Amino acid sequence: MRLEIRGLTIAYGEQVALREVSLAVAPGEVVALIGPNGAGKSTLIRGISGVLGIRSGEVRFGERDLTALSNAERARILAVVPQARQVGGAFTVEQIVLLGRTAHINWLGQARPKDHAAALWAMQQTAITHLAERRNAELSGGEQQRVLLARALAQRTPVLLLDEPTNHLDLRHQISFLSLVRNLAHRKNLAVLMAMHDLNQVSTYADRVALLVDGSLLALGAPGEVLTAEHISAAYQTPVQVIPHPEYKTPMILPKREGD
């Protein structure tokens, strides 16, 4: 089953932030959301996850309408890695990852053996088992981001949403994190929708790309179809040159200096 967004419109009061956006994410696929600041990337992620109400349209997984589900039911279908690392520094890594089991834990709030097993599996997938007893405040930014990914994986959902997860990481940790997400999507058959800023990383790590401009979908397709000089120059209002990557043959976006 795939995640489907059909004609989604979201507004803040009278201000329309997203206009009739439609796209789908298949199992085993990474779809990158790109666009200039204010284009609607985070709004779309928050609308799909239920944080924001929608004015019209549908969010479906198979035959299920996610907008009609409770928070707990939705949390069994999709997990979110947020833009900011909003976790208390006093929590241990294992405690944070176990929070991903909230939708599965019984009414007494007690984690069962299968919840601990799911948390262990998630830490193994993200290579952080050696950090289990460490406190969040003691971790590097890259380690903290892996912890949030592990928390999302512990939910054991078929859909994973990520909102600009590498914003505050250095290049090495960005590449490590994006490689991990791509490999997990392909190996575990996850449908991944990820808001991103770095267009060259999008070209390298995404299977398909959705380009948003002013709340509308300008282009959707493979990186080579979307990351063209025409699309990028129009969306970002800046001239660029696009050349093939020397190894992967994917598009590389090179900015042109203004005034030259």
Coordinates of C-alpha atoms in Angstrom, one line a residue:
M1 CA 0.0 0.0 0.0
R2 CA 1.2 3.5 -0.7
L3 CA 0.7 6.9 0.9
E4 CA -1.6 9.1 -1.2
I5 CA -2.2 12.8 -0.9
R6 CA -5.1 14.0 -3.0
G7 CA -5.9 17.6 -3.7
L8 CA -4.7 18.7 -0.2
T9 CA -5.4 22.3 0.7
I10 CA -4.3 23.8 4.0
A11 CA -4.9 27.4 5.3
Y12 CA -3.9 29.5 8.3
G13 CA -7.1 31.5 8.7
E14 CA -7.7 33.1 5.4
Q15 CA -4.1 32.6 4.2
V16 CA -3.9 29.5 2.0
A17 CA -0.5 27.8 2.6
L18 CA -1.0 24.7 0.4
R19 CA -3.2 24.5 -2.7
E20 CA -4.6 21.2 -4.0
V21 CA -1.4 19.2 -3.8
S22 CA -1.5 15.7 -5.0
L23 CA 1.3 13.1 -4.8
A24 CA 1.9 9.5 -3.8
V25 CA 4.8 7.7 -2.1
A26 CA 5.2 4.0 -2.7
P27 CA 6.8 1.4 -0.4
G28 CA 10.6 1.3 -0.8
E29 CA 10.7 4.8 -2.2
V30 CA 12.2 8.1 -1.0
V31 CA 10.4 11.2 -2.2
A32 CA 12.0 14.5 -1.5
L33 CA 10.0 17.7 -0.9
I34 CA 11.9 20.8 -2.2
G35 CA 11.2 24.4 -2.7
P36 CA 12.2 27.9 -1.5
N37 CA 11.5 29.0 2.1
G38 CA 7.7 29.4 2.6
A39 CA 6.9 27.0 -0.3
G40 CA 4.8 24.7 2.0
K41 CA 7.2 21.8 2.6
S42 CA 6.8 21.7 6.4
T43 CA 3.1 22.6 6.1
L44 CA 2.6 19.5 3.9
I45 CA 4.5 17.3 6.4
R46 CA 2.4 18.7 9.3
G47 CA -0.8 18.3 7.4
I48 CA -0.1 14.7 6.6
S49 CA 0.9 13.9 10.2
G50 CA -2.3 15.5 11.6
V51 CA -0.6 18.4 13.4
L52 CA -2.4 20.8 11.1
G53 CA -6.1 20.5 10.0
I54 CA -6.8 20.5 6.3
R55 CA -9.3 22.6 4.5
S56 CA -10.0 20.1 1.7
G57 CA -8.5 17.0 0.1
E58 CA -7.5 13.5 1.4
V59 CA -4.6 11.8 3.0
R60 CA -4.9 8.0 2.5
F61 CA -2.9 4.9 3.1
G62 CA -4.4 2.2 1.1
E63 CA -8.1 2.4 1.8
R64 CA -7.7 4.2 5.1
D65 CA -8.4 7.9 5.4
L66 CA -5.8 9.2 7.8
T67 CA -7.6 12.4 8.6
A68 CA -10.5 10.3 10.1
L69 CA -8.2 8.3 12.5
S70 CA -7.3 9.1 16.1
N71 CA -3.7 10.1 16.9
A72 CA -3.0 6.6 18.2
E73 CA -4.3 5.0 15.1
R74 CA -2.4 7.3 12.8
A75 CA 0.8 6.7 14.8
R76 CA 0.6 3.0 13.8
I77 CA 0.8 4.0 10.1
L78 CA 3.2 6.9 10.0
A79 CA 6.1 8.2 12.1
V80 CA 7.7 11.6 12.0
V81 CA 11.2 12.9 12.5
P82 CA 10.7 16.6 13.3
Q83 CA 12.8 19.5 12.2
A84 CA 13.9 20.5 15.7
R85 CA 15.4 18.1 18.3
Q86 CA 12.7 18.8 21.0
V87 CA 13.7 16.1 23.5
G88 CA 14.7 16.7 27.1
G89 CA 18.4 16.3 27.8
A90 CA 17.9 14.3 30.9
F91 CA 16.3 11.3 29.1
T92 CA 18.5 8.4 28.1
V93 CA 18.7 7.3 24.5
E94 CA 16.7 4.1 25.3
Q95 CA 14.0 6.1 27.1
I96 CA 13.6 8.4 24.1
V97 CA 13.4 5.5 21.6
L98 CA 10.8 3.8 23.8
L99 CA 8.6 6.9 23.4
G100 CA 8.1 5.7 19.8
R101 CA 6.1 2.8 21.3
T102 CA 3.5 5.1 22.9
A103 CA 0.8 4.1 20.5
H104 CA 1.4 0.5 21.3
I105 CA 1.8 0.5 25.0
N106 CA -1.1 -0.7 27.2
W107 CA -3.4 1.6 29.1
L108 CA -1.3 1.3 32.2
G109 CA 1.6 2.9 30.3
Q110 CA 3.9 -0.1 30.8
A111 CA 6.4 -1.1 28.2
R112 CA 6.2 -4.8 27.5
P113 CA 8.9 -7.1 26.2
K114 CA 7.9 -6.6 22.6
D115 CA 8.1 -2.8 23.1
H116 CA 11.7 -3.1 24.4
A117 CA 12.4 -5.5 21.5
A118 CA 11.1 -2.9 19.0
A119 CA 13.3 -0.2 20.6
L120 CA 16.3 -2.4 20.5
W121 CA 15.7 -3.2 16.8
A122 CA 15.4 0.5 16.0
M123 CA 18.6 1.3 17.8
Q124 CA 20.4 -1.5 15.9
Q125 CA 19.1 -0.2 12.6
T126 CA 20.5 3.3 13.4
A127 CA 23.7 2.0 15.0
I128 CA 23.2 3.6 18.4
T129 CA 22.9 0.6 20.7
H130 CA 26.2 1.6 22.4
L131 CA 24.5 4.9 23.4
A132 CA 21.5 3.3 25.1
E133 CA 22.3 4.5 28.6
R134 CA 23.8 7.9 27.6
R135 CA 21.7 11.0 28.3
N136 CA 20.5 13.0 25.3
A137 CA 22.4 16.1 26.5
E138 CA 25.7 14.2 26.2
L139 CA 25.2 13.4 22.5
S140 CA 26.4 15.2 19.4
G141 CA 23.9 16.7 16.9
G142 CA 24.4 13.8 14.6
E143 CA 23.8 11.3 17.3
Q144 CA 20.7 13.1 18.5
Q145 CA 19.3 13.0 15.0
R146 CA 19.8 9.3 14.8
V147 CA 18.1 8.9 18.1
L148 CA 15.0 10.7 16.7
L149 CA 15.1 8.4 13.7
A150 CA 15.3 5.4 16.0
R151 CA 12.3 6.7 17.9
A152 CA 10.3 6.9 14.7
L153 CA 11.5 3.5 13.6
A154 CA 10.4 2.0 16.9
Q155 CA 6.8 2.8 15.9
R156 CA 7.2 0.1 13.2
T157 CA 5.2 2.1 10.7
P158 CA 5.1 1.6 7.0
V159 CA 5.4 5.4 6.4
L160 CA 8.2 7.7 7.5
L161 CA 8.0 11.5 7.3
L162 CA 11.1 13.7 7.9
D163 CA 11.0 17.5 8.1
E164 CA 14.5 18.9 7.0
P165 CA 16.3 16.4 9.3
T166 CA 19.8 17.4 8.4
N167 CA 19.5 21.2 8.8
H168 CA 21.8 21.4 11.8
L169 CA 24.3 18.7 10.9
D170 CA 27.8 19.0 9.4
L171 CA 28.5 17.4 6.0
R172 CA 29.7 14.1 7.3
H173 CA 26.7 13.6 9.5
Q174 CA 24.3 14.8 6.7
I175 CA 25.7 12.1 4.4
S176 CA 25.6 9.4 7.0
F177 CA 22.0 10.2 8.0
L178 CA 20.7 10.4 4.4
S179 CA 22.5 7.2 3.4
L180 CA 20.9 5.5 6.4
V181 CA 17.4 6.8 5.5
R182 CA 17.7 5.7 1.9
N183 CA 19.0 2.3 2.8
L184 CA 16.3 1.7 5.4
A185 CA 13.6 2.7 2.8
H186 CA 14.9 0.3 0.3
R187 CA 15.7 -2.6 2.7
K188 CA 12.6 -2.3 4.9
N189 CA 10.2 -1.2 2.2
L190 CA 9.3 2.0 3.9
A191 CA 7.5 4.9 2.1
V192 CA 9.6 7.9 2.9
L193 CA 8.6 11.6 2.4
M194 CA 11.4 14.0 3.3
A195 CA 11.5 17.8 3.2
M196 CA 15.0 18.8 2.1
H197 CA 17.0 22.0 1.2
D198 CA 20.2 20.8 -0.4
L199 CA 19.4 20.1 -4.0
N200 CA 22.5 18.1 -4.8
Q201 CA 21.8 15.8 -1.8
V202 CA 18.2 15.5 -3.1
S203 CA 19.6 14.4 -6.5
T204 CA 21.8 11.8 -4.8
Y205 CA 19.5 10.3 -2.2
A206 CA 15.9 10.7 -3.5
D207 CA 14.1 8.4 -5.9
R208 CA 11.6 11.1 -6.9
V209 CA 11.3 14.8 -6.2
A210 CA 8.3 17.1 -5.6
L211 CA 8.9 20.8 -6.2
L212 CA 6.7 23.2 -4.3
V213 CA 6.4 26.9 -5.1
D214 CA 4.0 29.2 -3.2
G215 CA 2.0 26.3 -1.9
S216 CA 1.5 24.6 -5.2
L217 CA 3.2 21.6 -6.9
L218 CA 5.3 22.9 -9.8
A219 CA 6.9 19.5 -10.8
L220 CA 6.9 15.9 -9.7
G221 CA 9.1 13.1 -11.0
A222 CA 12.6 11.6 -11.1
P223 CA 15.5 13.9 -10.1
G224 CA 16.5 14.3 -13.7
E225 CA 13.0 15.4 -14.6
V226 CA 12.5 17.9 -11.8
L227 CA 16.0 19.2 -11.1
T228 CA 16.4 21.1 -14.4
A229 CA 17.8 24.6 -14.8
E230 CA 14.4 25.8 -16.0
H231 CA 12.5 24.5 -12.9
I232 CA 15.2 25.5 -10.4
S233 CA 15.6 29.0 -11.8
A234 CA 11.9 29.6 -11.9
A235 CA 11.3 28.2 -8.4
Y236 CA 14.2 29.8 -6.6
Q237 CA 14.4 33.0 -8.7
T238 CA 18.1 32.6 -9.3
P239 CA 20.1 31.4 -12.3
V240 CA 21.7 28.0 -12.1
Q241 CA 23.6 25.5 -14.3
V242 CA 22.8 21.8 -14.2
I243 CA 25.4 19.2 -15.2
P244 CA 25.5 15.4 -14.7
H245 CA 27.3 13.9 -11.7
P246 CA 30.6 12.4 -12.9
E247 CA 29.8 9.0 -11.2
Y248 CA 26.0 8.7 -10.7
K249 CA 25.0 10.8 -13.7
T250 CA 22.3 12.5 -11.6
P251 CA 21.8 16.3 -11.9
M252 CA 24.3 18.6 -10.1
I253 CA 23.1 22.1 -9.5
L254 CA 25.7 24.8 -9.8
P255 CA 24.7 28.4 -8.9
K256 CA 25.8 31.3 -11.1
R257 CA 27.3 34.4 -9.5
E258 CA 25.0 37.4 -9.8
G259 CA 26.4 40.3 -11.7
D260 CA 28.7 38.2 -13.9

